[in-house]
Each structure stands twice: as C-alpha cells, then as structure tokens.
mmCIF file of C-alpha atoms in Angstrom:
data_model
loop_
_atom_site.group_PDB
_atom_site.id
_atom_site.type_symbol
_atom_site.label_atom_id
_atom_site.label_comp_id
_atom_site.label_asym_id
_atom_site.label_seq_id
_atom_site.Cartn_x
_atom_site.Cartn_y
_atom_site.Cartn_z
ATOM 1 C CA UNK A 1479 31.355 6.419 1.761
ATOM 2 C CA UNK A 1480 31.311 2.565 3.684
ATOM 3 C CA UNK A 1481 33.460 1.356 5.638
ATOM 4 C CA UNK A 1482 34.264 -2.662 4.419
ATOM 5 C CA UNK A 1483 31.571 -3.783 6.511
ATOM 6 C CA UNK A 1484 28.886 -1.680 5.411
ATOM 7 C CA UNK A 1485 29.308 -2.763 1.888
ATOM 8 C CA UNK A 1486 28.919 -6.422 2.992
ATOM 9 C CA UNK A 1487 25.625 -5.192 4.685
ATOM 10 C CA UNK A 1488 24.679 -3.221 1.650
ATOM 11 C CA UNK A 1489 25.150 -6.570 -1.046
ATOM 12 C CA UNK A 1490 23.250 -8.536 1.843
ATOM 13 C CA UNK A 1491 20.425 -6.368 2.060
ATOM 14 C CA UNK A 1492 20.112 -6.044 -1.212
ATOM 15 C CA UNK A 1493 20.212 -9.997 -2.101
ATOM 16 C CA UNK A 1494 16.369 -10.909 -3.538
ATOM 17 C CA UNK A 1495 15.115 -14.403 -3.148
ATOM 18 C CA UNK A 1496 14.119 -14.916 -6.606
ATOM 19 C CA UNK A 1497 15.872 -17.247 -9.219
ATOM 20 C CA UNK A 1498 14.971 -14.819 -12.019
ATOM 21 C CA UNK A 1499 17.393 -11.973 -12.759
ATOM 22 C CA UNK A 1500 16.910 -8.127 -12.036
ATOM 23 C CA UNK A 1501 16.023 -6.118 -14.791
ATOM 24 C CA UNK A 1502 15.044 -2.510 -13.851
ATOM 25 C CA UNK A 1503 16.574 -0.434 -11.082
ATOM 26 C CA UNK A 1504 14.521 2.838 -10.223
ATOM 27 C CA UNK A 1505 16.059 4.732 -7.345
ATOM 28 C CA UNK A 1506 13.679 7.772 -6.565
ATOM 29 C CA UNK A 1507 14.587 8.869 -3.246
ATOM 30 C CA UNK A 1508 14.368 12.628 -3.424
ATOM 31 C CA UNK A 1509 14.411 14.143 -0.017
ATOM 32 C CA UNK A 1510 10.596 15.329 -0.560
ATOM 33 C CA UNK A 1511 9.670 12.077 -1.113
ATOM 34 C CA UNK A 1512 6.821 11.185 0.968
ATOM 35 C CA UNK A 1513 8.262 7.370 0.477
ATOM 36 C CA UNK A 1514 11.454 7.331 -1.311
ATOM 37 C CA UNK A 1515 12.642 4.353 -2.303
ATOM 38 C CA UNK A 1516 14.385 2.000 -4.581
ATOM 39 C CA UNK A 1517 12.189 -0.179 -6.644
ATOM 40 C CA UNK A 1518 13.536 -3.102 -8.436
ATOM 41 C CA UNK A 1519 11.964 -5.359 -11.064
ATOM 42 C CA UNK A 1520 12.815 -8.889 -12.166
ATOM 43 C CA UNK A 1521 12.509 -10.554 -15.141
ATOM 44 C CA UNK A 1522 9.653 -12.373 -14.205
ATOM 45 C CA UNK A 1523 7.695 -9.242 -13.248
ATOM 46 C CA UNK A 1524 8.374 -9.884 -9.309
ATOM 47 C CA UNK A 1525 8.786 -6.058 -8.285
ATOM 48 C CA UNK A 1526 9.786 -4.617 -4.717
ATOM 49 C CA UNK A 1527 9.946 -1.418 -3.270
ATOM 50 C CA UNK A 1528 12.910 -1.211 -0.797
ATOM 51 C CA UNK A 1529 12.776 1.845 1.895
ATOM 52 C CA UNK A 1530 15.645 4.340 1.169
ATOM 53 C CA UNK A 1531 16.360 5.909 4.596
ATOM 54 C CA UNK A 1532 19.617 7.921 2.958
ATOM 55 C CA UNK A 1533 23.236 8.409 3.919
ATOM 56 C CA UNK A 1534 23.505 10.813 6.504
ATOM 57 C CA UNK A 1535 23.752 9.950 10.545
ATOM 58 C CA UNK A 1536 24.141 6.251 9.553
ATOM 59 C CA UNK A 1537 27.669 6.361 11.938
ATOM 60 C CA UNK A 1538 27.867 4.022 15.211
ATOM 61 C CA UNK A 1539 28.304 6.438 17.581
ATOM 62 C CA UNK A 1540 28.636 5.095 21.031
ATOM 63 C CA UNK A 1541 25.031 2.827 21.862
ATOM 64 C CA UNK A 1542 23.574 3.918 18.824
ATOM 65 C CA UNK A 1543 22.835 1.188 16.424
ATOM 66 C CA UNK A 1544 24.234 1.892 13.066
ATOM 67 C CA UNK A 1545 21.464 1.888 10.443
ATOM 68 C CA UNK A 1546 21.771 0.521 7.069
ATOM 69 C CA UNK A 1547 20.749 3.204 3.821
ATOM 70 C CA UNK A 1548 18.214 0.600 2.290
ATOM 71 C CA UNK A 1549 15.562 -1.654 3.595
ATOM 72 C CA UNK A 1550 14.300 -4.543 2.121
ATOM 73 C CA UNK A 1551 11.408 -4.996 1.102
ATOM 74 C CA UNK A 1552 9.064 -6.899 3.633
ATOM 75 C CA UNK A 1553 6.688 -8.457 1.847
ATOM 76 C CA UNK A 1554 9.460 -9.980 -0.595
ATOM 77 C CA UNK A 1555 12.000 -10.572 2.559
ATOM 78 C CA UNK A 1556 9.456 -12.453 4.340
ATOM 79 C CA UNK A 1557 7.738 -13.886 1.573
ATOM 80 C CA UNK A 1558 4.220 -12.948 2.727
ATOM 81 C CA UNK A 1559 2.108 -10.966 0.895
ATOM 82 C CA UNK A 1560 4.574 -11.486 -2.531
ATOM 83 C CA UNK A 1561 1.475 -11.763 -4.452
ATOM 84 C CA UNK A 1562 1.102 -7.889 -4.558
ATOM 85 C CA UNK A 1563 4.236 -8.012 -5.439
ATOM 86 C CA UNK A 1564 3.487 -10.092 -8.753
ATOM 87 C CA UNK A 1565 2.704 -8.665 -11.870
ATOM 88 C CA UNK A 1566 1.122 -11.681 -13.535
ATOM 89 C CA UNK A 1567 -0.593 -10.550 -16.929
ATOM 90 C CA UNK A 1568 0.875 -12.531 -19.820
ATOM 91 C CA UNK A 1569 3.306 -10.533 -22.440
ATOM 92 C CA UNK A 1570 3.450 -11.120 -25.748
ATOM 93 C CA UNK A 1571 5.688 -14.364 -26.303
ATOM 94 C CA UNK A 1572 8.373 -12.621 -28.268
ATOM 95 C CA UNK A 1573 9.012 -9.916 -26.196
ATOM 96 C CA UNK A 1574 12.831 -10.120 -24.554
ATOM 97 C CA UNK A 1575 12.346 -8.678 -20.849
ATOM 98 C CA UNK A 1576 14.498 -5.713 -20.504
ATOM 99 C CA UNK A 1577 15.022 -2.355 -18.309
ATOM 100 C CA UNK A 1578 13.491 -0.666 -21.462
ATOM 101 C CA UNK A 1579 9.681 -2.499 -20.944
ATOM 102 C CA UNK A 1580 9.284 -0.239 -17.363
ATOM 103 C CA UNK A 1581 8.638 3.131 -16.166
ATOM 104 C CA UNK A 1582 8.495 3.697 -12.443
ATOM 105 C CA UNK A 1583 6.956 7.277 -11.600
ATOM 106 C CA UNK A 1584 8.591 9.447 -9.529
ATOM 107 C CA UNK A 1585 6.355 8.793 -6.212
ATOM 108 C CA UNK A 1586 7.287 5.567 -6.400
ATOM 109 C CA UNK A 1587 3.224 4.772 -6.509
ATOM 110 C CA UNK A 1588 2.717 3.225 -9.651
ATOM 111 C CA UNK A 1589 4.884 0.902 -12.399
ATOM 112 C CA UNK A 1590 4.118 0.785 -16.141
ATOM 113 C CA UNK A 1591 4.791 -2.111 -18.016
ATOM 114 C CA UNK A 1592 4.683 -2.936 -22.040
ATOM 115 C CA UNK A 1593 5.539 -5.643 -24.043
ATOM 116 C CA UNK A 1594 1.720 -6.880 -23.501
ATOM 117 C CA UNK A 1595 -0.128 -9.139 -26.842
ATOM 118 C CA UNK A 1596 -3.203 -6.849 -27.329
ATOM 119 C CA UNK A 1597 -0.808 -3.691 -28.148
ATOM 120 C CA UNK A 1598 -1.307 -1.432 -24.773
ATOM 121 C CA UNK A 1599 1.135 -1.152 -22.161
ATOM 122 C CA UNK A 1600 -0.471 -0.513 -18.664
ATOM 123 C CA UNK A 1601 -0.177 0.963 -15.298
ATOM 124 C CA UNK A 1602 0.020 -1.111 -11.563
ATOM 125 C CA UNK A 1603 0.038 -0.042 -8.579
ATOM 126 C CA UNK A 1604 3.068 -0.633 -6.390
ATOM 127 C CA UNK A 1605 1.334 -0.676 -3.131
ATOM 128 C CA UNK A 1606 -1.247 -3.244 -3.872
ATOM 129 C CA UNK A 1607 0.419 -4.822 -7.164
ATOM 130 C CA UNK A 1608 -3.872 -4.469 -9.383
ATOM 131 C CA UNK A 1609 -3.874 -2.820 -12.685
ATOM 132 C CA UNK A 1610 -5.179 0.428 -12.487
ATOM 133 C CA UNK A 1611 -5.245 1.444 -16.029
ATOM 134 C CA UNK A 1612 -4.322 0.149 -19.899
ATOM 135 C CA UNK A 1613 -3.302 2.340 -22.171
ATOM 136 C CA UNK A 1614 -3.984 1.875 -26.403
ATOM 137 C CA UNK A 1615 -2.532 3.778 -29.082
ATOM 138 C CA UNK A 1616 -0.263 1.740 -31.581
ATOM 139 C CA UNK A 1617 -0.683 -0.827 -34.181
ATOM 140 C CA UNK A 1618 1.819 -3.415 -32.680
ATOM 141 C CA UNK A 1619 3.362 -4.837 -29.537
ATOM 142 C CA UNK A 1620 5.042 -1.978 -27.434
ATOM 143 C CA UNK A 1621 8.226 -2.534 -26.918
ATOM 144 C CA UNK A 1622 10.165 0.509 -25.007
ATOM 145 C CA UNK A 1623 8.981 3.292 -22.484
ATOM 146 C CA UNK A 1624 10.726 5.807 -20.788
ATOM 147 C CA UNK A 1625 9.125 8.956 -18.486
ATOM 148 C CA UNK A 1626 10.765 12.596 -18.638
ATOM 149 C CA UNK A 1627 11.726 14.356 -15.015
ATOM 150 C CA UNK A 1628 8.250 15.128 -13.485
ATOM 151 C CA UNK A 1629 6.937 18.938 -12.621
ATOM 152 C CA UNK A 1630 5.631 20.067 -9.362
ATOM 153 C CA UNK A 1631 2.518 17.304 -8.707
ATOM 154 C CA UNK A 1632 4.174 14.709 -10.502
ATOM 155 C CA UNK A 1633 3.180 15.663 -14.158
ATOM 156 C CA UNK A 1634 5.548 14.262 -16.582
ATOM 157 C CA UNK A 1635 5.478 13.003 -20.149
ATOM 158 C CA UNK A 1636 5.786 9.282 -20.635
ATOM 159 C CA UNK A 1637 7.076 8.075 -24.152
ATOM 160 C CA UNK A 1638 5.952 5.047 -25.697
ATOM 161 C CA UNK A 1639 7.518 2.679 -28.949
ATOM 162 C CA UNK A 1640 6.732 -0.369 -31.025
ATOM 163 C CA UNK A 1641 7.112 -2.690 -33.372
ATOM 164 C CA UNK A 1642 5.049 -0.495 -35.949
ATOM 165 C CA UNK A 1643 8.063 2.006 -35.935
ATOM 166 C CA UNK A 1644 6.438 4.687 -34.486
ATOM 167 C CA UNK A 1645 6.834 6.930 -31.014
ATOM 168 C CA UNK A 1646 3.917 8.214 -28.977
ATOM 169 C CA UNK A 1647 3.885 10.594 -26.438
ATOM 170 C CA UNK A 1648 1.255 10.655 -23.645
ATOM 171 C CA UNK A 1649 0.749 13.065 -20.590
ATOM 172 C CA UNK A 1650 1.271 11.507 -16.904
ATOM 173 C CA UNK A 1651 -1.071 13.078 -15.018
ATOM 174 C CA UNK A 1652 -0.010 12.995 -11.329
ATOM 175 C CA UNK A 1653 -3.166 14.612 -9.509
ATOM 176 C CA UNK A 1654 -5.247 11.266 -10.749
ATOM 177 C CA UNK A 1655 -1.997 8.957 -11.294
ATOM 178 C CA UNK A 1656 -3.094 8.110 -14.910
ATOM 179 C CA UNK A 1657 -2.359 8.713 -18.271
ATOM 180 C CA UNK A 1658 -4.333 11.385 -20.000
ATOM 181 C CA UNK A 1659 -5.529 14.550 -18.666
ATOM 182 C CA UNK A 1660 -9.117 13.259 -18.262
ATOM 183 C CA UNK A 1661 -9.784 10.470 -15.634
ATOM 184 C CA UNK A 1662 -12.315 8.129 -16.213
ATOM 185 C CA UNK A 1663 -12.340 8.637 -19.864
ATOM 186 C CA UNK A 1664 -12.264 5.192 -21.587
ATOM 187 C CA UNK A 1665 -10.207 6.482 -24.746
ATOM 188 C CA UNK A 1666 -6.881 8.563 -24.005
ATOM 189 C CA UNK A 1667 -4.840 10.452 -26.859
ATOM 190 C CA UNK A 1668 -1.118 10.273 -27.300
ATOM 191 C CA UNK A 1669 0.201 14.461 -27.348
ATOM 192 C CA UNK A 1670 2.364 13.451 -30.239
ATOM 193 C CA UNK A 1671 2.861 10.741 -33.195
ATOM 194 C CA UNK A 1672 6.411 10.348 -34.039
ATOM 195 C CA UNK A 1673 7.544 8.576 -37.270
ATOM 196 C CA UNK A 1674 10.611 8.346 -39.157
ATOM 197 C CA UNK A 1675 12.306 4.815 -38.229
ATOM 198 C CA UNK A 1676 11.381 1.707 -40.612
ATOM 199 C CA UNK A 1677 11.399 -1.150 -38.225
ATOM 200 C CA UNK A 1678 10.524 -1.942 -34.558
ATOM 201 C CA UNK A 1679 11.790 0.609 -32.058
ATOM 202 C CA UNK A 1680 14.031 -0.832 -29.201
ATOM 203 C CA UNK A 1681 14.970 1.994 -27.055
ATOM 204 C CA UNK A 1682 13.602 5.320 -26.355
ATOM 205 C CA UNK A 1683 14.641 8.869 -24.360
ATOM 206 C CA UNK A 1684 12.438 11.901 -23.916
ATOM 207 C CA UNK A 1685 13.615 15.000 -21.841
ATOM 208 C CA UNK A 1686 10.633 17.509 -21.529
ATOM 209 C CA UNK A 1687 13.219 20.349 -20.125
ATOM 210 C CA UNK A 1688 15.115 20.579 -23.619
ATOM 211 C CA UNK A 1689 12.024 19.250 -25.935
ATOM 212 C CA UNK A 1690 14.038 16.458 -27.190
ATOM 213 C CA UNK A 1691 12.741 12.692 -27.611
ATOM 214 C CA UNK A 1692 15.821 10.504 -28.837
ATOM 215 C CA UNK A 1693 15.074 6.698 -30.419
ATOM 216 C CA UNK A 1694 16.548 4.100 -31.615
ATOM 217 C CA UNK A 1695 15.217 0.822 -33.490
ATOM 218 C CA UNK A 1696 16.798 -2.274 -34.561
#
C-alpha cells in the first residue's frame, strides 16, 4: 500500500520516546469512530493514543501535501502533559507485564488494567489518564482480561482471570463507561463464575457473538 518512503515515515512516526518496551497494541479505528485511533501501552504503563486519519486520499497529488495514516500522539511527542499519559498505581510485584493485563474499549475512551495487589483490576480514562472505577470480584491477583466485540452503544462483555483459577465475566456498560449495569453502585457482580482450571489463569478469549469464552492457565 506505501511507497518506500512512506514506510520510513510510518516506523518514524511511530518511534515512542520511552526506554521501556511496548506491550499492547489496540487499533480501533472504525470509520464511525468519533476518534479512532491506535492506542499503545508500554511496559511501564506509559499509554498514548495516536490519531488514525486512514488510508485513503493520502497520494501527493500536485501541491497537495501528502498526509501520513497515523499521528502521534502530542502529549507523548512533545513531552508535555505525559503525566495523563501515566498510569502510576503500583501492581502487584510478581506480575510479568504483558498484552494480556489490558483492555482498551472500543471508543478508545477508557483502558483497563489488572495485575493490581488488592485483587481488582480497574478502569482509566484515556483522555485525562484518573481512575474512574475499580472493579472486585476474585480471591487473587488478576492476571488476564480480554473484552468481546461491542454492540450498538458500546456494550460489550469484558472477561476477567486470576491466580485463584477462576474466570469472571462482567458487563461493559457503554452509556455510563463502567462496569456493571448500575452506575454509582459501590458493589458490581460478575454475569458469570467460571471454574474448571487448577492453577493461575494466564490468558483468556471471550466472543459474545458465538457464546464462547476460551482460557488457558499455566
């Protein structure tokens, strides 16, 4: 689709200034989108939400200025402002940072994160980088989450797992961009306990179109 000088500009644009490594690639950039975007997570919880502007019309024709598909991120490109760009709560110590500990939801509006000491995981927002909401349910550190594809309003289930070998499944609601279909409530319910595996669960799958949640554990 590039010519050899639009990949260059791609890998440029693309090039972070952080020393820790990327971990989690999201890439929601629907056409309906109200800001689609690629959002990309290191390991040290430095996030940014790069402006996808597509592929189409991107030509240099005559004194138009070719324009590139993705946009850095401007708060992490200039380096002010990073600090909403920081998730800074402390994980547990023995967690291993992977693609695995973080959901992005389909708006691109919010990030949830496990992998935390007191057994939640918890949701941020990507505009201003604040916790907006933690989430309890198991008996040990979470370790995995994944989200399903998300219905008309951004509804969508979002699957958790843990060291105390169980799955739960929670509702995303996307009217009030939390978990649970009651805002405000202090306590939210998982839809669904899951058991079967005998140790901590490292990786998990749900798609809500076929009904199937797929795990696996270590």
């Amino acid at each position: 689709m590039f010519t050899e000088q639009m990949q260059q500009d791609v890998i440029m644009v693309l090039k972070f200034p952080s020393n820790s490594p990327v971990t989690h690639v999201a890439a929601n950039t629907q056409p309906g989108l109200t800001s689609p975007a690629i959002i990309t997570v290191t390991a040290n919880r430095l996030f940014s939400v790069n402006k996808w502007h597509g592929l189409t019309g991107h030509q240099n024709t005559g004194e138009q200025q070719y324009q590139l598909p993705v946009e850095i991120d401007p708060l992490i490109a200039s380096n002010v402002g990073s600090h909403r760009r920081q998730i800074s709560d402390l994980l547990d110590q023995s967690i291993q940072i992977s693609s695995q500990c973080f959901v992005i939801t389909a708006d691109n509006r919010f990030i949830l994160l496990c992998g935390f000491w007191d057994k939640s995981f918890r949701v941020y927002s990507t505009d201003t980088g604040k916790l907006t909401q933690i989430v309890f349910g198991h008996r040990d550190v979470v370790t995995c989450l994944a989200r399903s594809e998300s219905y008309i309003g951004g509804d969508c289930y979002v699957l958790t797992g843990s060291r105390d070998a169980t799955l739960l499944l929670w509702y995303w609601n996307g009217k009030h961009s939390s978990i649970g279909e009651s805002p405000g409530t202090e306590f939210t319910t998982p839809r669904a306990i899951l058991t079967g595996h005998d140790c901590e669960v490292t990786c998990v799958s749900v798609c809500a179109e076929l009904g199937l949640v797929i795990s696996g554990c270590k």
